[in-house]
Coordinates of C-alpha atoms and ligand atoms in Angstrom, one line a residue:
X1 CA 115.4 85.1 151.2
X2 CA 115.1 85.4 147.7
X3 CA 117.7 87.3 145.4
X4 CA 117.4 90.7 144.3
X5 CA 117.6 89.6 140.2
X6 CA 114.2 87.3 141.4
X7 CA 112.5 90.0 143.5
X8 CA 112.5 92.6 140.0
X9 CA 111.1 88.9 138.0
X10 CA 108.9 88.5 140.7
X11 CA 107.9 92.4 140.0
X12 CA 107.8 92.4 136.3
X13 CA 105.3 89.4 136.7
X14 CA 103.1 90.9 138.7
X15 CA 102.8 93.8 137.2
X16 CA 101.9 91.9 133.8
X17 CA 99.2 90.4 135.5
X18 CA 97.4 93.8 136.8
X19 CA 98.0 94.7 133.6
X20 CA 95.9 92.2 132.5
X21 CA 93.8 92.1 134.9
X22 CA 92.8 96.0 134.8
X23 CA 92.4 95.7 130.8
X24 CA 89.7 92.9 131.7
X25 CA 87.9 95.0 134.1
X26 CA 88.1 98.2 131.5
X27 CA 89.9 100.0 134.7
X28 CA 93.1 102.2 134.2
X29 CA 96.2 100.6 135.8
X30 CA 96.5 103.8 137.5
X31 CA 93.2 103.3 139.6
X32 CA 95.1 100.2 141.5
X33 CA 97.5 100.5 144.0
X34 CA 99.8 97.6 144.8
X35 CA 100.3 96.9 148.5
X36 CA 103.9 94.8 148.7
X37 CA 103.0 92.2 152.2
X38 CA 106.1 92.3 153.5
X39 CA 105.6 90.6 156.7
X40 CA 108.1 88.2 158.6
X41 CA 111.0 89.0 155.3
X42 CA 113.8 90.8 156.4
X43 CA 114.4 94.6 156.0
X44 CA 117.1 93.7 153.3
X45 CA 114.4 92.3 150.7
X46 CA 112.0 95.6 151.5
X47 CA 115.3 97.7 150.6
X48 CA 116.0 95.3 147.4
X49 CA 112.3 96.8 146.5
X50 CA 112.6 100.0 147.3
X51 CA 116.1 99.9 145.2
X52 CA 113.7 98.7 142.4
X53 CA 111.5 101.6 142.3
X54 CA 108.9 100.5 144.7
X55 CA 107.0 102.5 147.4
X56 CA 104.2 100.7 149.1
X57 CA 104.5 98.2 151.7
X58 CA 102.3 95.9 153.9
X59 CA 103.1 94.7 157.3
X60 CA 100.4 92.9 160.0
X61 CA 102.2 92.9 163.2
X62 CA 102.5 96.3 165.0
X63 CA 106.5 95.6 166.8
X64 CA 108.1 94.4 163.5
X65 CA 106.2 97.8 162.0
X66 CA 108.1 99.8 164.4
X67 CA 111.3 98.1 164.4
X68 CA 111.2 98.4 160.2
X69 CA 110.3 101.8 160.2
X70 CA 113.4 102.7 162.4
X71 CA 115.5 100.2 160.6
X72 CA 114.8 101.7 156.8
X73 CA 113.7 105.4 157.8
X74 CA 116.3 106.3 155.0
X75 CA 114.9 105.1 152.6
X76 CA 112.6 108.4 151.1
X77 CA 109.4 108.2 150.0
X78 CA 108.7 104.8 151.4
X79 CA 105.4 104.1 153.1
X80 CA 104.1 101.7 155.4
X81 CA 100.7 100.1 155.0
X82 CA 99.9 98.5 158.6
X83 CA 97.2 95.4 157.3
X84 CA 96.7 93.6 160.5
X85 CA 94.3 94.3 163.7
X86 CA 96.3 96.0 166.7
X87 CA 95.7 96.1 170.4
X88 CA 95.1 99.7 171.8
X89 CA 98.9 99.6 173.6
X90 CA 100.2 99.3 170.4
X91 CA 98.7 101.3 168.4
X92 CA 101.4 104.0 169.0
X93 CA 104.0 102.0 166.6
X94 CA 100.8 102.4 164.0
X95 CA 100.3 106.0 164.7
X96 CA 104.0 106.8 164.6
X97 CA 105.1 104.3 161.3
X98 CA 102.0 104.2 159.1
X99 CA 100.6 106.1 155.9
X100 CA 97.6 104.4 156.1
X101 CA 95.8 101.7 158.3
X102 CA 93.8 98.7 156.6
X103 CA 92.5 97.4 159.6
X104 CA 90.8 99.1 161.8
X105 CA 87.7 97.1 163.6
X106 CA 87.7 98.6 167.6
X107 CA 86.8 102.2 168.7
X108 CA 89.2 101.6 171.7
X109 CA 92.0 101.4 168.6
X110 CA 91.0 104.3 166.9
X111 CA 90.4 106.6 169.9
X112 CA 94.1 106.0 170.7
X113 CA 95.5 105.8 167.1
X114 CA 93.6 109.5 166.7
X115 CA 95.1 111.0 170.3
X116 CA 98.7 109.2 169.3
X117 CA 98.8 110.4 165.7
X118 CA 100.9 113.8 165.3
X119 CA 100.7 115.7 162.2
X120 CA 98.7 114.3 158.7
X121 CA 95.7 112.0 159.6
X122 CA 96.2 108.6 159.4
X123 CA 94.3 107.2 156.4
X124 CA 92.0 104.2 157.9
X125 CA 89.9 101.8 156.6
X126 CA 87.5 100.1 158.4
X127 CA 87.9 95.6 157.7
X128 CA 85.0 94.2 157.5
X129 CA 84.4 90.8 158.0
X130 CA 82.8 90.0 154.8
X131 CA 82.8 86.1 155.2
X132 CA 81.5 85.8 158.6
X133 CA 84.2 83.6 159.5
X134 CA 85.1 83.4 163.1
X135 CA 88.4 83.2 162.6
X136 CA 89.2 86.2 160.9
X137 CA 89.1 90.1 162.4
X138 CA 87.0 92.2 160.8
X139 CA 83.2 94.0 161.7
X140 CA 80.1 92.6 160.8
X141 CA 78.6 94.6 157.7
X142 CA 75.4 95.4 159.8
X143 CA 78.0 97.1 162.4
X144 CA 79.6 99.3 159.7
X145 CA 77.4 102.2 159.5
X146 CA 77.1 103.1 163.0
X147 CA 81.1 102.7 163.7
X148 CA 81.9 104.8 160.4
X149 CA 80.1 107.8 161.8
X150 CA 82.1 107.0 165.0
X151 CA 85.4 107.1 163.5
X152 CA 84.8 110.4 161.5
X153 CA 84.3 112.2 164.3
X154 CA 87.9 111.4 165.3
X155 CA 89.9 114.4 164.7
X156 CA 93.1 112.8 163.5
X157 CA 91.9 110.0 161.2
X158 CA 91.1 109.9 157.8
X159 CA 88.2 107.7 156.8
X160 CA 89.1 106.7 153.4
X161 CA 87.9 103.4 152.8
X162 CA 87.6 99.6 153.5
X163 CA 89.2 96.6 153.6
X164 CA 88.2 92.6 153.0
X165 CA 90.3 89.4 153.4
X166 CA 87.6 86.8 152.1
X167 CA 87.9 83.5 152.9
X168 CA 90.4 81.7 150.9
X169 CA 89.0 79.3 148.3
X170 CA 90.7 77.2 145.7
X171 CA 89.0 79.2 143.0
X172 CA 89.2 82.7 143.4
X173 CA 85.7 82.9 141.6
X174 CA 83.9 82.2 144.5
X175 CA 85.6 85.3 146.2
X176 CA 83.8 87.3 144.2
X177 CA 80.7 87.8 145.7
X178 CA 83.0 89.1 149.2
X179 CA 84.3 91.8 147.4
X180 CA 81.1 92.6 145.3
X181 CA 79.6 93.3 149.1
X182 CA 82.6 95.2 150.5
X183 CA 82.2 97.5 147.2
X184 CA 78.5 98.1 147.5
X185 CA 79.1 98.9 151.7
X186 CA 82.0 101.5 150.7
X187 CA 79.5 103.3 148.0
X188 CA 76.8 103.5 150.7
X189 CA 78.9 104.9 152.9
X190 CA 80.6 107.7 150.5
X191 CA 84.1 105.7 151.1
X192 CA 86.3 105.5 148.2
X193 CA 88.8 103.0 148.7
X194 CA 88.5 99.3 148.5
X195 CA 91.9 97.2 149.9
X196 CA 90.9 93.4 148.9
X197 CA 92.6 91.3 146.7
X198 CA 95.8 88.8 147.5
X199 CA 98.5 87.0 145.7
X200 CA 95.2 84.2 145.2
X201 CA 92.6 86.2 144.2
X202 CA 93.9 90.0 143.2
X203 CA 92.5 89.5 139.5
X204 CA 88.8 89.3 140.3
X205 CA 89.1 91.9 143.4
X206 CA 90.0 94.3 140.5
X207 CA 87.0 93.7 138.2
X208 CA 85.0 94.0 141.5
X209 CA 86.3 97.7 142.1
X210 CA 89.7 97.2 144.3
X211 CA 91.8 100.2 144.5
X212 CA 94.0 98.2 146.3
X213 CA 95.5 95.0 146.2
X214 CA 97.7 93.4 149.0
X215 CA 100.3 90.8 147.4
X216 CA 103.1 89.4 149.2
X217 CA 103.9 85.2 148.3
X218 CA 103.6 86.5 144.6
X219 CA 106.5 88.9 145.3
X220 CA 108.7 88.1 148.1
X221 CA 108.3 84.2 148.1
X222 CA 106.8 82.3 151.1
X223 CA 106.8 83.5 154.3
X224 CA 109.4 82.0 156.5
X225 CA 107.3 80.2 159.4
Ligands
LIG301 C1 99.6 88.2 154.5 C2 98.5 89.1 154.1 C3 98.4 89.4 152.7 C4 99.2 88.8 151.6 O1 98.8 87.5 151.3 P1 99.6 86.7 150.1 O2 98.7 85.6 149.9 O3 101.0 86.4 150.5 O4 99.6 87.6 148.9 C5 97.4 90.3 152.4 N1 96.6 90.8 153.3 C6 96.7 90.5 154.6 C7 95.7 91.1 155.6 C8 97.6 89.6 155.0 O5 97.7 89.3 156.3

């Protein structure tokens, strides 16, 4: 784990680049939200960078949602971003722990996540699998229109957006035309929010239209395996 003097370097860095990278694309810094991945690093470093000012955080697997939650529910103002698919069973821990789900691609998940979620509406956004990669989760853009109307008809989630994890290319160039698509599918469908954009490839997500960006290696290090 890294220390906390090389998590607020880390930080500073960072935020230099979307700096940069918003003045390019003529956006306000203020339209881009920064997602901290904090997957597989221990509580302590989230804490470390909530010490530091920061507020949003990004984790895939549903248990190690739950068990952080509980683990930092001291820590005010915090809020958890859950980025990864989830089976229906546990789509309780995403209901109970999240602000806002990136990831949601199955009806069965959202039916439960909707009867599960008590209180404020979970802000969702649909991942759509703009690469057509087998591999990765995601819908098929031609299935987006028909499962948006079906999610706004759940009472107790928010429709707010989408989300794209392209396929990972040595120049982030060639990403571009993933998120140009997940941007012109959001505007079709009225949706607002845009979550694309990674530790590899956050700059040109932005001058596509990303309102959010999901970093974690540029912050916290590599993952431990
Ligand atoms: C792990 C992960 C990220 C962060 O990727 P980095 O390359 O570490 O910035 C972003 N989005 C999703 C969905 C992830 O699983």
């Amino acid at each position: 784990m890294i220390d906390k003097p090389t998590l607020q370097a880390n930080f500073a860095a960072l935020e230099a680049r979307l700096v940069a990278a918003c003045a390019k694309a003529n956006r306000p810094r203020a339209a881009v939200s920064l997602i901290a991945v904090s997957k597989l690093h221990p509580p302590e470093l989230i804490r470390f960078a909530w010490e530091l000012g920061h507020r949003d955080f990004g984790e895939n697997y549903a248990q190690e949602l739950r068990d952080k939650h509980a683990g930092l529910a001291d820590c005010a103002g915090l809020r958890w971003h859950a980025i990864g698919p989830v089976q229906p069973k546990n789509a309780k821990y995403v209901a109970k722990a999240a602000t806002v789900f990136h990831a949601l691609e199955r009806l069965d998940v959202a039916q439960e996540l909707s009867k599960r979620r008590v209180g404020t509406p979970l802000q969702c956004l649909i991942e759509v699998n703009v690469g057509a990669e087998e591999s990765k989760a995601g819908l098929p853009p031609s299935d987006v229109a028909s499962f948006v109307t079906a999610v706004r008809a759940l009472p107790q989630l928010e429709l707010v957006g989408l989300t794209a994890m392209p396929p990972q290319y040595e120049d982030p160039e060639l990403a571009r035309p993933h998120f140009k698509l997940l941007r012109e599918l959001a505007a079709e469908h009225g949706l607002a929010q845009l979550s694309m954009g990674t530790t590899s490839d956050f700059a040109v997500a932005i001058e596509e239209g990303a309102t959010m960006v999901r970093v974690g290696t540029a912050l916290f290090g590599h993952r431990p395996p």
